[in-house]
PDB file of C-alpha atoms and ligand atoms in Angstrom:
ATOM      1  CA  MET A   1      11.759 -88.576 176.707  1.00  0.00           C
ATOM      2  CA  SER A   2      10.093 -86.898 173.745  1.00  0.00           C
ATOM      3  CA  LYS A   3      12.118 -86.174 170.649  1.00  0.00           C
ATOM      4  CA  ASN A   4      11.603 -82.391 170.802  1.00  0.00           C
ATOM      5  CA  ALA A   5      12.444 -82.089 174.483  1.00  0.00           C
ATOM      6  CA  LYS A   6      14.160 -78.767 175.060  1.00  0.00           C
ATOM      7  CA  LEU A   7      17.929 -78.663 175.313  1.00  0.00           C
ATOM      8  CA  SER A   8      19.668 -76.089 177.521  1.00  0.00           C
ATOM      9  CA  ILE A   9      23.367 -75.492 176.927  1.00  0.00           C
ATOM     10  CA  ILE A  10      25.360 -73.661 179.585  1.00  0.00           C
ATOM     11  CA  ILE A  11      28.534 -71.856 178.488  1.00  0.00           C
ATOM     12  CA  PRO A  12      30.810 -70.464 181.221  1.00  0.00           C
ATOM     13  CA  THR A  13      33.064 -67.662 180.053  1.00  0.00           C
ATOM     14  CA  ILE A  14      35.697 -65.159 181.045  1.00  0.00           C
ATOM     15  CA  GLU A  15      36.393 -63.001 178.013  1.00  0.00           C
ATOM     16  CA  GLU A  16      36.485 -65.878 175.517  1.00  0.00           C
ATOM     17  CA  GLU A  17      36.377 -64.610 171.951  1.00  0.00           C
ATOM     18  CA  ALA A  18      35.598 -68.074 170.564  1.00  0.00           C
ATOM     19  CA  ILE A  19      32.166 -68.019 172.225  1.00  0.00           C
ATOM     20  CA  PHE A  20      30.538 -66.056 169.408  1.00  0.00           C
ATOM     21  CA  THR A  21      31.335 -68.726 166.828  1.00  0.00           C
ATOM     22  CA  ILE A  22      30.216 -71.433 169.268  1.00  0.00           C
ATOM     23  CA  ILE A  23      26.847 -69.728 169.791  1.00  0.00           C
ATOM     24  CA  LYS A  24      26.339 -69.366 166.040  1.00  0.00           C
ATOM     25  CA  ARG A  25      27.223 -72.992 165.349  1.00  0.00           C
ATOM     26  CA  LEU A  26      25.093 -74.352 168.181  1.00  0.00           C
ATOM     27  CA  LYS A  27      22.092 -72.487 166.770  1.00  0.00           C
ATOM     28  CA  GLU A  28      22.773 -74.125 163.404  1.00  0.00           C
ATOM     29  CA  ILE A  29      23.184 -77.613 164.893  1.00  0.00           C
ATOM     30  CA  PHE A  30      20.062 -77.333 167.058  1.00  0.00           C
ATOM     31  CA  PRO A  31      17.656 -75.078 165.158  1.00  0.00           C
ATOM     32  CA  MET A  32      14.704 -76.110 167.349  1.00  0.00           C
ATOM     33  CA  GLY A  33      14.135 -76.181 171.100  1.00  0.00           C
ATOM     34  CA  LEU A  34      17.503 -74.780 172.102  1.00  0.00           C
ATOM     35  CA  GLU A  35      18.193 -72.528 175.068  1.00  0.00           C
ATOM     36  CA  ILE A  36      21.706 -71.120 175.432  1.00  0.00           C
ATOM     37  CA  ILE A  37      22.680 -69.717 178.804  1.00  0.00           C
ATOM     38  CA  VAL A  38      26.008 -67.935 179.032  1.00  0.00           C
ATOM     39  CA  VAL A  39      27.359 -67.481 182.540  1.00  0.00           C
ATOM     40  CA  ASP A  40      29.664 -64.545 182.240  1.00  0.00           C
ATOM     41  CA  LYS A  41      32.419 -63.208 184.415  1.00  0.00           C
ATOM     42  CA  SER A  42      33.904 -60.651 182.039  1.00  0.00           C
ATOM     43  CA  SER A  43      34.097 -56.922 181.372  1.00  0.00           C
ATOM     44  CA  GLU A  44      31.162 -54.582 180.592  1.00  0.00           C
ATOM     45  CA  ARG A  45      32.292 -54.334 177.001  1.00  0.00           C
ATOM     46  CA  TYR A  46      32.260 -58.123 176.545  1.00  0.00           C
ATOM     47  CA  TYR A  47      28.906 -58.405 178.339  1.00  0.00           C
ATOM     48  CA  ARG A  48      27.304 -55.925 175.932  1.00  0.00           C
ATOM     49  CA  LYS A  49      28.674 -57.887 172.996  1.00  0.00           C
ATOM     50  CA  LEU A  50      27.178 -61.078 174.464  1.00  0.00           C
ATOM     51  CA  LEU A  51      23.744 -59.461 174.701  1.00  0.00           C
ATOM     52  CA  GLU A  52      23.889 -58.788 170.965  1.00  0.00           C
ATOM     53  CA  ALA A  53      24.349 -62.526 170.340  1.00  0.00           C
ATOM     54  CA  HIS A  54      20.721 -63.171 171.410  1.00  0.00           C
ATOM     55  CA  VAL A  55      21.348 -65.590 174.217  1.00  0.00           C
ATOM     56  CA  LYS A  56      20.392 -65.562 177.863  1.00  0.00           C
ATOM     57  CA  VAL A  57      23.278 -64.042 179.841  1.00  0.00           C
ATOM     58  CA  ILE A  58      23.740 -64.395 183.580  1.00  0.00           C
ATOM     59  CA  ARG A  59      26.516 -62.442 185.217  1.00  0.00           C
ATOM     60  CA  GLN A  60      28.424 -64.435 187.801  1.00  0.00           C
ATOM     61  CA  LYS A  61      29.226 -62.698 191.072  1.00  0.00           C
ATOM     62  CA  ASP A  62      31.148 -65.477 192.819  1.00  0.00           C
ATOM     63  CA  LYS A  63      34.098 -67.405 191.389  1.00  0.00           C
ATOM     64  CA  GLY A  64      34.886 -70.727 189.795  1.00  0.00           C
ATOM     65  CA  VAL A  65      33.734 -72.577 186.729  1.00  0.00           C
ATOM     66  CA  GLU A  66      31.806 -75.115 188.865  1.00  0.00           C
ATOM     67  CA  ASN A  67      29.705 -72.321 190.406  1.00  0.00           C
ATOM     68  CA  ALA A  68      29.221 -70.776 186.970  1.00  0.00           C
ATOM     69  CA  ILE A  69      27.880 -74.006 185.456  1.00  0.00           C
ATOM     70  CA  MET A  70      25.680 -74.701 188.490  1.00  0.00           C
ATOM     71  CA  LEU A  71      24.211 -71.190 188.260  1.00  0.00           C
ATOM     72  CA  GLY A  72      23.418 -71.737 184.602  1.00  0.00           C
ATOM     73  CA  LEU A  73      21.861 -75.153 185.251  1.00  0.00           C
ATOM     74  CA  ARG A  74      19.656 -73.761 188.031  1.00  0.00           C
ATOM     75  CA  ASN A  75      18.271 -71.221 185.557  1.00  0.00           C
ATOM     76  CA  ALA A  76      17.825 -73.695 182.714  1.00  0.00           C
ATOM     77  CA  LYS A  77      14.428 -74.868 181.487  1.00  0.00           C
ATOM     78  CA  GLY A  78      15.452 -77.794 179.289  1.00  0.00           C
ATOM     79  CA  SER A  79      14.678 -81.416 179.928  1.00  0.00           C
ATOM     80  CA  ILE A  80      18.203 -82.174 178.721  1.00  0.00           C
ATOM     81  CA  LEU A  81      21.040 -80.050 180.065  1.00  0.00           C
ATOM     82  CA  ALA A  82      24.518 -79.617 178.658  1.00  0.00           C
ATOM     83  CA  SER A  83      27.635 -77.552 179.114  1.00  0.00           C
ATOM     84  CA  ILE A  84      30.604 -76.670 176.943  1.00  0.00           C
ATOM     85  CA  ASP A  85      33.677 -74.498 177.446  1.00  0.00           C
ATOM     86  CA  ALA A  86      33.671 -71.152 175.642  1.00  0.00           C
ATOM     87  CA  ASP A  87      37.257 -71.296 174.370  1.00  0.00           C
ATOM     88  CA  GLY A  88      36.515 -73.304 171.228  1.00  0.00           C
ATOM     89  CA  THR A  89      38.646 -76.282 172.272  1.00  0.00           C
ATOM     90  CA  HIS A  90      35.815 -78.811 172.502  1.00  0.00           C
ATOM     91  CA  ASP A  91      34.175 -80.592 169.616  1.00  0.00           C
ATOM     92  CA  LEU A  92      30.552 -79.361 169.414  1.00  0.00           C
ATOM     93  CA  SER A  93      29.344 -82.625 167.872  1.00  0.00           C
ATOM     94  CA  GLY A  94      29.903 -84.227 171.289  1.00  0.00           C
ATOM     95  CA  ILE A  95      26.760 -82.483 172.509  1.00  0.00           C
ATOM     96  CA  ALA A  96      24.552 -84.071 169.852  1.00  0.00           C
ATOM     97  CA  ALA A  97      26.110 -87.482 170.556  1.00  0.00           C
ATOM     98  CA  GLY A  98      25.574 -87.036 174.313  1.00  0.00           C
ATOM     99  CA  VAL A  99      21.976 -85.864 173.816  1.00  0.00           C
ATOM    100  CA  GLU A 100      21.297 -88.978 171.761  1.00  0.00           C
ATOM    101  CA  MET A 101      22.638 -91.261 174.524  1.00  0.00           C
ATOM    102  CA  VAL A 102      20.709 -89.447 177.241  1.00  0.00           C
ATOM    103  CA  ARG A 103      17.548 -89.453 175.128  1.00  0.00           C
ATOM    104  CA  LYS A 104      17.817 -93.207 174.573  1.00  0.00           C
ATOM    105  CA  GLY A 105      18.256 -93.693 178.321  1.00  0.00           C
ATOM    106  CA  GLU A 106      21.754 -95.148 177.932  1.00  0.00           C
ATOM    107  CA  ALA A 107      23.187 -92.724 180.489  1.00  0.00           C
ATOM    108  CA  ASP A 108      22.168 -89.963 182.894  1.00  0.00           C
ATOM    109  CA  LEU A 109      25.439 -88.098 182.414  1.00  0.00           C
ATOM    110  CA  VAL A 110      27.627 -88.243 179.324  1.00  0.00           C
ATOM    111  CA  LEU A 111      31.119 -86.740 179.397  1.00  0.00           C
ATOM    112  CA  GLY A 112      33.064 -85.762 176.283  1.00  0.00           C
ATOM    113  CA  ASN A 113      36.310 -87.755 176.325  1.00  0.00           C
ATOM    114  CA  ARG A 114      39.016 -85.488 174.902  1.00  0.00           C
ATOM    115  CA  PHE A 115      41.491 -88.363 174.774  1.00  0.00           C
ATOM    116  CA  GLY A 116      39.273 -89.958 172.137  1.00  0.00           C
ATOM    117  CA  LYS A 117      40.787 -87.744 169.430  1.00  0.00           C
ATOM    118  CA  LEU A 118      43.336 -85.427 170.992  1.00  0.00           C
ATOM    119  CA  GLY A 119      44.407 -82.776 168.462  1.00  0.00           C
ATOM    120  CA  LYS A 120      48.132 -82.116 167.991  1.00  0.00           C
ATOM    121  CA  GLY A 121      49.465 -79.620 170.560  1.00  0.00           C
ATOM    122  CA  SER A 122      46.006 -79.188 172.119  1.00  0.00           C
ATOM    123  CA  MET A 123      46.996 -80.394 175.592  1.00  0.00           C
ATOM    124  CA  SER A 124      50.508 -80.152 177.006  1.00  0.00           C
ATOM    125  CA  PRO A 125      51.995 -83.550 177.973  1.00  0.00           C
ATOM    126  CA  HIS A 126      52.094 -82.874 181.736  1.00  0.00           C
ATOM    127  CA  ILE A 127      48.455 -81.684 181.766  1.00  0.00           C
ATOM    128  CA  ALA A 128      47.484 -84.796 179.777  1.00  0.00           C
ATOM    129  CA  ILE A 129      49.253 -87.084 182.271  1.00  0.00           C
ATOM    130  CA  GLY A 130      47.624 -85.237 185.202  1.00  0.00           C
ATOM    131  CA  ASN A 131      44.169 -85.473 183.630  1.00  0.00           C
ATOM    132  CA  LYS A 132      44.626 -89.175 182.895  1.00  0.00           C
ATOM    133  CA  LEU A 133      45.837 -89.937 186.424  1.00  0.00           C
ATOM    134  CA  ILE A 134      42.954 -88.021 188.031  1.00  0.00           C
ATOM    135  CA  SER A 135      40.485 -89.796 185.767  1.00  0.00           C
ATOM    136  CA  LYS A 136      42.048 -93.147 186.713  1.00  0.00           C
ATOM    137  CA  VAL A 137      41.594 -92.375 190.409  1.00  0.00           C
ATOM    138  CA  TYR A 138      37.945 -91.488 189.677  1.00  0.00           C
ATOM    139  CA  ASP A 139      37.560 -94.615 187.571  1.00  0.00           C
ATOM    140  CA  ILE A 140      38.896 -96.902 190.331  1.00  0.00           C
ATOM    141  CA  THR A 141      37.080 -95.120 193.186  1.00  0.00           C
ATOM    142  CA  TYR A 142      33.631 -94.997 191.561  1.00  0.00           C
ATOM    143  CA  GLN A 143      33.969 -98.014 189.254  1.00  0.00           C
ATOM    144  CA  LYS A 144      33.040 -96.084 186.107  1.00  0.00           C
ATOM    145  CA  LYS A 145      34.763 -96.432 182.763  1.00  0.00           C
ATOM    146  CA  ILE A 146      35.645 -92.766 182.404  1.00  0.00           C
ATOM    147  CA  HIS A 147      38.899 -91.538 180.845  1.00  0.00           C
ATOM    148  CA  ASP A 148      38.458 -87.778 181.109  1.00  0.00           C
ATOM    149  CA  VAL A 149      36.642 -86.587 184.196  1.00  0.00           C
ATOM    150  CA  LEU A 150      37.924 -83.004 183.801  1.00  0.00           C
ATOM    151  CA  THR A 151      36.547 -82.432 180.329  1.00  0.00           C
ATOM    152  CA  GLY A 152      34.657 -79.247 179.484  1.00  0.00           C
ATOM    153  CA  LEU A 153      31.737 -80.954 177.762  1.00  0.00           C
ATOM    154  CA  PHE A 154      28.844 -82.867 179.282  1.00  0.00           C
ATOM    155  CA  VAL A 155      25.196 -83.693 178.750  1.00  0.00           C
ATOM    156  CA  MET A 156      22.841 -84.777 181.538  1.00  0.00           C
ATOM    157  CA  ASN A 157      19.174 -85.441 181.981  1.00  0.00           C
ATOM    158  CA  ARG A 158      16.949 -83.345 184.213  1.00  0.00           C
ATOM    159  CA  LYS A 159      16.371 -86.176 186.676  1.00  0.00           C
ATOM    160  CA  ALA A 160      20.094 -86.327 187.420  1.00  0.00           C
ATOM    161  CA  PHE A 161      20.330 -82.566 187.830  1.00  0.00           C
ATOM    162  CA  GLU A 162      17.287 -82.421 190.143  1.00  0.00           C
ATOM    163  CA  ALA A 163      19.084 -84.878 192.445  1.00  0.00           C
ATOM    164  CA  ILE A 164      22.093 -82.582 192.897  1.00  0.00           C
ATOM    165  CA  LYS A 165      20.707 -79.085 192.308  1.00  0.00           C
ATOM    166  CA  ASN A 166      21.011 -78.101 195.976  1.00  0.00           C
ATOM    167  CA  VAL A 167      24.574 -79.293 196.429  1.00  0.00           C
ATOM    168  CA  THR A 168      27.064 -76.433 196.825  1.00  0.00           C
ATOM    169  CA  PRO A 169      29.770 -76.909 194.198  1.00  0.00           C
ATOM    170  CA  TYR A 170      33.340 -77.484 195.296  1.00  0.00           C
ATOM    171  CA  ARG A 171      36.523 -76.936 193.317  1.00  0.00           C
ATOM    172  CA  ALA A 172      36.591 -79.994 191.103  1.00  0.00           C
ATOM    173  CA  GLY A 173      35.510 -78.779 187.669  1.00  0.00           C
ATOM    174  CA  ILE A 174      33.149 -81.127 185.923  1.00  0.00           C
ATOM    175  CA  ALA A 175      34.366 -83.903 188.224  1.00  0.00           C
ATOM    176  CA  PHE A 176      32.089 -82.226 190.789  1.00  0.00           C
ATOM    177  CA  PHE A 177      29.035 -83.336 188.782  1.00  0.00           C
ATOM    178  CA  ALA A 178      30.542 -86.763 188.074  1.00  0.00           C
ATOM    179  CA  ILE A 179      31.284 -87.347 191.788  1.00  0.00           C
ATOM    180  CA  GLU A 180      27.870 -86.240 193.039  1.00  0.00           C
ATOM    181  CA  LEU A 181      25.974 -88.247 190.424  1.00  0.00           C
ATOM    182  CA  ALA A 182      28.093 -91.375 190.927  1.00  0.00           C
ATOM    183  CA  ASN A 183      27.375 -91.213 194.658  1.00  0.00           C
ATOM    184  CA  ARG A 184      23.660 -91.194 193.870  1.00  0.00           C
ATOM    185  CA  GLY A 185      23.833 -94.212 191.588  1.00  0.00           C
ATOM    186  CA  PHE A 186      23.361 -92.438 188.249  1.00  0.00           C
ATOM    187  CA  GLU A 187      24.673 -93.973 185.041  1.00  0.00           C
ATOM    188  CA  ILE A 188      27.739 -92.147 183.708  1.00  0.00           C
ATOM    189  CA  LYS A 189      29.190 -92.752 180.253  1.00  0.00           C
ATOM    190  CA  GLU A 190      31.458 -90.972 177.818  1.00  0.00           C
ATOM    191  CA  VAL A 191      31.645 -90.158 174.172  1.00  0.00           C
ATOM    192  CA  PRO A 192      34.909 -89.497 172.287  1.00  0.00           C
ATOM    193  CA  ILE A 193      35.320 -85.911 171.133  1.00  0.00           C
ATOM    194  CA  GLU A 194      38.034 -83.992 169.356  1.00  0.00           C
ATOM    195  CA  TYR A 195      40.057 -81.533 171.380  1.00  0.00           C
ATOM    196  CA  TYR A 196      41.573 -78.507 169.669  1.00  0.00           C
ATOM    197  CA  LYS A 197      44.262 -76.047 170.573  1.00  0.00           C
ATOM    198  CA  ARG A 198      43.133 -72.761 172.115  1.00  0.00           C
ATOM    199  CA  THR A 199      43.136 -70.103 169.398  1.00  0.00           C
ATOM    200  CA  SER A 200      42.889 -67.006 171.585  1.00  0.00           C
ATOM    201  CA  GLY A 201      43.521 -65.935 175.166  1.00  0.00           C
ATOM    202  CA  GLU A 202      44.950 -67.892 178.076  1.00  0.00           C
ATOM    203  CA  SER A 203      43.502 -70.525 180.393  1.00  0.00           C
ATOM    204  CA  LYS A 204      41.172 -68.910 182.975  1.00  0.00           C
ATOM    205  CA  LEU A 205      40.590 -71.893 185.216  1.00  0.00           C
ATOM    206  CA  THR A 206      43.179 -71.436 187.925  1.00  0.00           C
ATOM    207  CA  ASN A 207      46.580 -69.926 188.682  1.00  0.00           C
ATOM    208  CA  SER A 208      48.054 -73.340 189.404  1.00  0.00           C
ATOM    209  CA  LYS A 209      46.851 -76.452 187.642  1.00  0.00           C
ATOM    210  CA  VAL A 210      49.013 -78.607 189.928  1.00  0.00           C
ATOM    211  CA  LEU A 211      47.241 -77.348 193.061  1.00  0.00           C
ATOM    212  CA  TYR A 212      43.915 -77.600 191.266  1.00  0.00           C
ATOM    213  CA  GLY A 213      44.683 -81.211 190.332  1.00  0.00           C
ATOM    214  CA  ILE A 214      45.556 -82.081 193.937  1.00  0.00           C
ATOM    215  CA  LYS A 215      42.315 -80.487 195.153  1.00  0.00           C
ATOM    216  CA  VAL A 216      40.239 -82.376 192.597  1.00  0.00           C
ATOM    217  CA  THR A 217      41.917 -85.686 193.482  1.00  0.00           C
ATOM    218  CA  SER A 218      41.327 -85.175 197.189  1.00  0.00           C
ATOM    219  CA  HIS A 219      37.627 -84.435 196.529  1.00  0.00           C
ATOM    220  CA  ILE A 220      37.340 -87.557 194.382  1.00  0.00           C
ATOM    221  CA  ILE A 221      38.752 -89.781 197.114  1.00  0.00           C
ATOM    222  CA  ARG A 222      37.211 -88.081 200.170  1.00  0.00           C
ATOM    223  CA  LEU A 223      33.689 -87.855 198.808  1.00  0.00           C
ATOM    224  CA  ALA A 224      33.287 -91.410 197.577  1.00  0.00           C
ATOM    225  CA  ARG A 225      30.354 -92.863 199.435  1.00  0.00           C
ATOM    226  CA  ASP A 226      31.746 -96.360 199.171  1.00  0.00           C
ATOM    227  CA  TYR A 227      35.319 -95.236 199.568  1.00  0.00           C
ATOM    228  CA  ASN A 228      37.530 -98.250 199.011  1.00  0.00           C
ATOM    229  CA  PRO A 229      41.097 -97.612 200.197  1.00  0.00           C
ATOM    230  CA  LEU A 230      42.142-101.217 199.701  1.00  0.00           C
ATOM    231  CA  LEU A 231      41.198-101.061 196.040  1.00  0.00           C
ATOM    232  CA  ILE A 232      42.970 -97.728 195.468  1.00  0.00           C
ATOM    233  CA  PHE A 233      46.136 -98.350 197.484  1.00  0.00           C
ATOM    234  CA  GLY A 234      46.162-102.030 196.521  1.00  0.00           C
ATOM    235  CA  THR A 235      46.031-101.176 192.806  1.00  0.00           C
ATOM    236  CA  LEU A 236      48.710 -98.524 193.207  1.00  0.00           C
ATOM    237  CA  GLY A 237      50.804-101.019 195.219  1.00  0.00           C
ATOM    238  CA  VAL A 238      50.488-103.697 192.556  1.00  0.00           C
ATOM    239  CA  ILE A 239      51.483-101.221 189.819  1.00  0.00           C
ATOM    240  CA  LEU A 240      54.581-100.228 191.841  1.00  0.00           C
ATOM    241  CA  LEU A 241      55.458-103.847 192.619  1.00  0.00           C
ATOM    242  CA  VAL A 242      55.102-104.970 189.011  1.00  0.00           C
ATOM    243  CA  SER A 243      57.266-102.043 187.800  1.00  0.00           C
ATOM    244  CA  GLY A 244      59.843-102.785 190.514  1.00  0.00           C
ATOM    245  CA  PHE A 245      60.036-106.472 189.643  1.00  0.00           C
ATOM    246  CA  ALA A 246      60.164-105.719 185.918  1.00  0.00           C
ATOM    247  CA  LEU A 247      63.092-103.369 186.422  1.00  0.00           C
ATOM    248  CA  GLY A 248      64.708-105.862 188.824  1.00  0.00           C
ATOM    249  CA  GLY A 249      64.326-108.603 186.210  1.00  0.00           C
ATOM    250  CA  TYR A 250      65.967-106.434 183.594  1.00  0.00           C
ATOM    251  CA  ILE A 251      68.897-105.676 185.937  1.00  0.00           C
ATOM    252  CA  LEU A 252      69.323-109.367 186.738  1.00  0.00           C
ATOM    253  CA  TYR A 253      69.184-110.255 183.051  1.00  0.00           C
ATOM    254  CA  SER A 254      71.879-107.704 182.129  1.00  0.00           C
ATOM    255  CA  PHE A 255      74.025-108.933 185.064  1.00  0.00           C
ATOM    256  CA  ILE A 256      73.764-112.553 183.877  1.00  0.00           C
ATOM    257  CA  THR A 257      74.450-111.716 180.226  1.00  0.00           C
ATOM    258  CA  SER A 258      77.274-109.221 180.794  1.00  0.00           C
ATOM    259  CA  GLY A 259      78.774-110.693 183.967  1.00  0.00           C
ATOM    260  CA  THR A 260      79.283-107.221 185.453  1.00  0.00           C
ATOM    261  CA  PHE A 261      77.055-105.257 187.776  1.00  0.00           C
ATOM    262  CA  THR A 262      76.863-101.610 186.694  1.00  0.00           C
ATOM    263  CA  LEU A 263      73.238-100.584 187.069  1.00  0.00           C
ATOM    264  CA  ILE A 264      73.471 -99.303 190.650  1.00  0.00           C
ATOM    265  CA  GLY A 265      71.097 -96.340 190.170  1.00  0.00           C
ATOM    266  CA  ARG A 266      68.464 -98.489 188.513  1.00  0.00           C
ATOM    267  CA  SER A 267      68.784-101.172 191.196  1.00  0.00           C
ATOM    268  CA  LEU A 268      68.051 -98.516 193.786  1.00  0.00           C
ATOM    269  CA  ILE A 269      64.948 -97.398 191.858  1.00  0.00           C
ATOM    270  CA  ALA A 270      63.739-101.011 191.539  1.00  0.00           C
ATOM    271  CA  PHE A 271      64.257-101.506 195.279  1.00  0.00           C
ATOM    272  CA  MET A 272      62.332 -98.298 196.057  1.00  0.00           C
ATOM    273  CA  LEU A 273      59.487 -99.286 193.734  1.00  0.00           C
ATOM    274  CA  VAL A 274      59.114-102.676 195.426  1.00  0.00           C
ATOM    275  CA  ILE A 275      59.270-101.157 198.930  1.00  0.00           C
ATOM    276  CA  SER A 276      56.722 -98.426 198.081  1.00  0.00           C
ATOM    277  CA  GLY A 277      54.494-101.072 196.503  1.00  0.00           C
ATOM    278  CA  ILE A 278      54.556-103.150 199.688  1.00  0.00           C
ATOM    279  CA  LEU A 279      53.926-100.032 201.812  1.00  0.00           C
ATOM    280  CA  SER A 280      51.023 -98.966 199.611  1.00  0.00           C
ATOM    281  CA  VAL A 281      49.343-102.371 199.979  1.00  0.00           C
ATOM    282  CA  ILE A 282      49.898-102.276 203.762  1.00  0.00           C
ATOM    283  CA  ALA A 283      48.484 -98.697 203.881  1.00  0.00           C
ATOM    284  CA  GLY A 284      45.443 -99.955 201.976  1.00  0.00           C
ATOM    285  CA  PHE A 285      44.843-102.704 204.553  1.00  0.00           C
ATOM    286  CA  ILE A 286      45.300-100.316 207.503  1.00  0.00           C
ATOM    287  CA  LEU A 287      42.990 -97.658 206.014  1.00  0.00           C
ATOM    288  CA  ASP A 288      40.428-100.318 205.185  1.00  0.00           C
ATOM    289  CA  LEU A 289      40.538-101.579 208.779  1.00  0.00           C
ATOM    290  CA  LEU A 290      40.210 -98.025 210.144  1.00  0.00           C
ATOM    291  CA  LEU A 291      37.267 -97.378 207.841  1.00  0.00           C
ATOM    292  CA  GLU A 292      35.534-100.554 209.044  1.00  0.00           C
ATOM    293  CA  ILE A 293      36.101 -99.555 212.676  1.00  0.00           C
ATOM    294  CA  SER A 294      34.794 -96.019 212.109  1.00  0.00           C
ATOM    295  CA  LYS A 295      31.727 -97.389 210.298  1.00  0.00           C
ATOM    296  CA  LYS A 296      31.006 -99.710 213.262  1.00  0.00           C
ATOM    297  CA  ILE A 297      31.415 -96.844 215.758  1.00  0.00           C
ATOM    298  CA  ASN A 298      29.131 -94.585 213.668  1.00  0.00           C
ATOM    299  CA  ASN A 299      26.447 -97.265 213.470  1.00  0.00           C
ATOM    300  CA  LYS A 300      26.306 -97.778 217.227  1.00  0.00           C
TER     301      LYS A 300
HETATM  302  N1  GDP B 401      31.926 -67.750 184.341  1.00  0.00           N
HETATM  303  C1  GDP B 401      33.141 -68.304 184.583  1.00  0.00           C
HETATM  304  N2  GDP B 401      33.779 -68.968 183.594  1.00  0.00           N
HETATM  305  C2  GDP B 401      34.990 -69.509 183.878  1.00  0.00           C
HETATM  306  C3  GDP B 401      35.607 -69.414 185.146  1.00  0.00           C
HETATM  307  N3  GDP B 401      36.801 -70.062 185.098  1.00  0.00           N
HETATM  308  C4  GDP B 401      36.930 -70.542 183.848  1.00  0.00           C
HETATM  309  N4  GDP B 401      35.841 -70.204 183.093  1.00  0.00           N
HETATM  310  C5  GDP B 401      35.533 -70.584 181.715  1.00  0.00           C
HETATM  311  O1  GDP B 401      35.445 -72.001 181.727  1.00  0.00           O
HETATM  312  C6  GDP B 401      35.966 -72.559 180.534  1.00  0.00           C
HETATM  313  C7  GDP B 401      37.125 -73.484 180.865  1.00  0.00           C
HETATM  314  O2  GDP B 401      38.226 -72.740 181.343  1.00  0.00           O
HETATM  315  P1  GDP B 401      39.673 -72.804 180.697  1.00  0.00           P
HETATM  316  O3  GDP B 401      40.396 -71.608 181.150  1.00  0.00           O
HETATM  317  O4  GDP B 401      39.570 -73.026 179.227  1.00  0.00           O
HETATM  318  O5  GDP B 401      40.244 -74.095 181.424  1.00  0.00           O
HETATM  319  P2  GDP B 401      41.285 -75.150 180.817  1.00  0.00           P
HETATM  320  O6  GDP B 401      40.746 -75.618 179.520  1.00  0.00           O
HETATM  321  O7  GDP B 401      41.342 -76.216 181.854  1.00  0.00           O
HETATM  322  O8  GDP B 401      42.566 -74.421 180.683  1.00  0.00           O
HETATM  323  C8  GDP B 401      36.348 -71.379 179.658  1.00  0.00           C
HETATM  324  O9  GDP B 401      35.270 -71.080 178.802  1.00  0.00           O
HETATM  325  C9  GDP B 401      36.576 -70.258 180.665  1.00  0.00           C
HETATM  326  O10 GDP B 401      36.394 -68.981 180.117  1.00  0.00           O
HETATM  327  C10 GDP B 401      34.892 -68.713 186.174  1.00  0.00           C
HETATM  328  O11 GDP B 401      35.330 -68.562 187.315  1.00  0.00           O
HETATM  329  N5  GDP B 401      33.674 -68.186 185.837  1.00  0.00           N
HETATM  330 MG1   MG B 402      40.028 -74.634 177.911  1.00  0.00          MG
END
């Protein structure tokens, strides 16, 4: 890829005030060969303000950030394509780092890992746990070393985009791109970025992040081409078993040292952990068997 290959950056927005600073800074970081495409789902007033920022603006008629980014990508001319949230929470330098990796051919898709340098108070603890768990499921299912599959920053090469440009996006945020590209054998890597607290407005993504998280997880598991239930349920089972035995060991130790048995609640939890662990492993074997049978039937 040539050094002055054009870079297109897609910015999805619903009334984000931080976008104007982002546009200004991106123009400073990439003074040459930059195309900024804002995919806007805001008011008339905001739209007019965007036009004054001298960027390409596409107004989104349907819903969802996945559709917004896809719309922007389909209209992009660059040989390297990127996207960043408009709320000012993502570290812009992640784009340059991702472009470098894509340019060198180290990856086809680079995701900005917000857990690299998470700013204080930038992500609430339960959202962080949810994001980490979802990324772990992605990591295990697709065998990629990714820690933040729901980030708002990515860079990809045109070849990767051409392979998925006709796929209709589903509700999975940027995981949609990571799932589709993993299924097609593209190289996916990450780069650590800083994540900052939102300075204005509220989250626009969804009314319920819990439901959104469940939807994303189900897409990740259902769409895996080489879906491996034994690996997923087996790993989960082992984690449960290890935690159960660890807790059991601790209970036994305190019983031996104190001579009295008081930890009834904890014993129950340890018992449940071990039982669920065993069940999870069994479920993995059964699902694996069913998958094998269905594959054989389909091939006939
Ligand atoms: N065009 C468009 N932008 C969206 C939509 N949903 C979210 N966004 C934008 O996508 C980015 C990420 O959304 P945000 O609300 O910050 O999600 P969060 O960081 O997960 O809370 C922001 O720039 C939003 O303004 C949508 O349906 N259409
Ligand atoms: Mg955000």
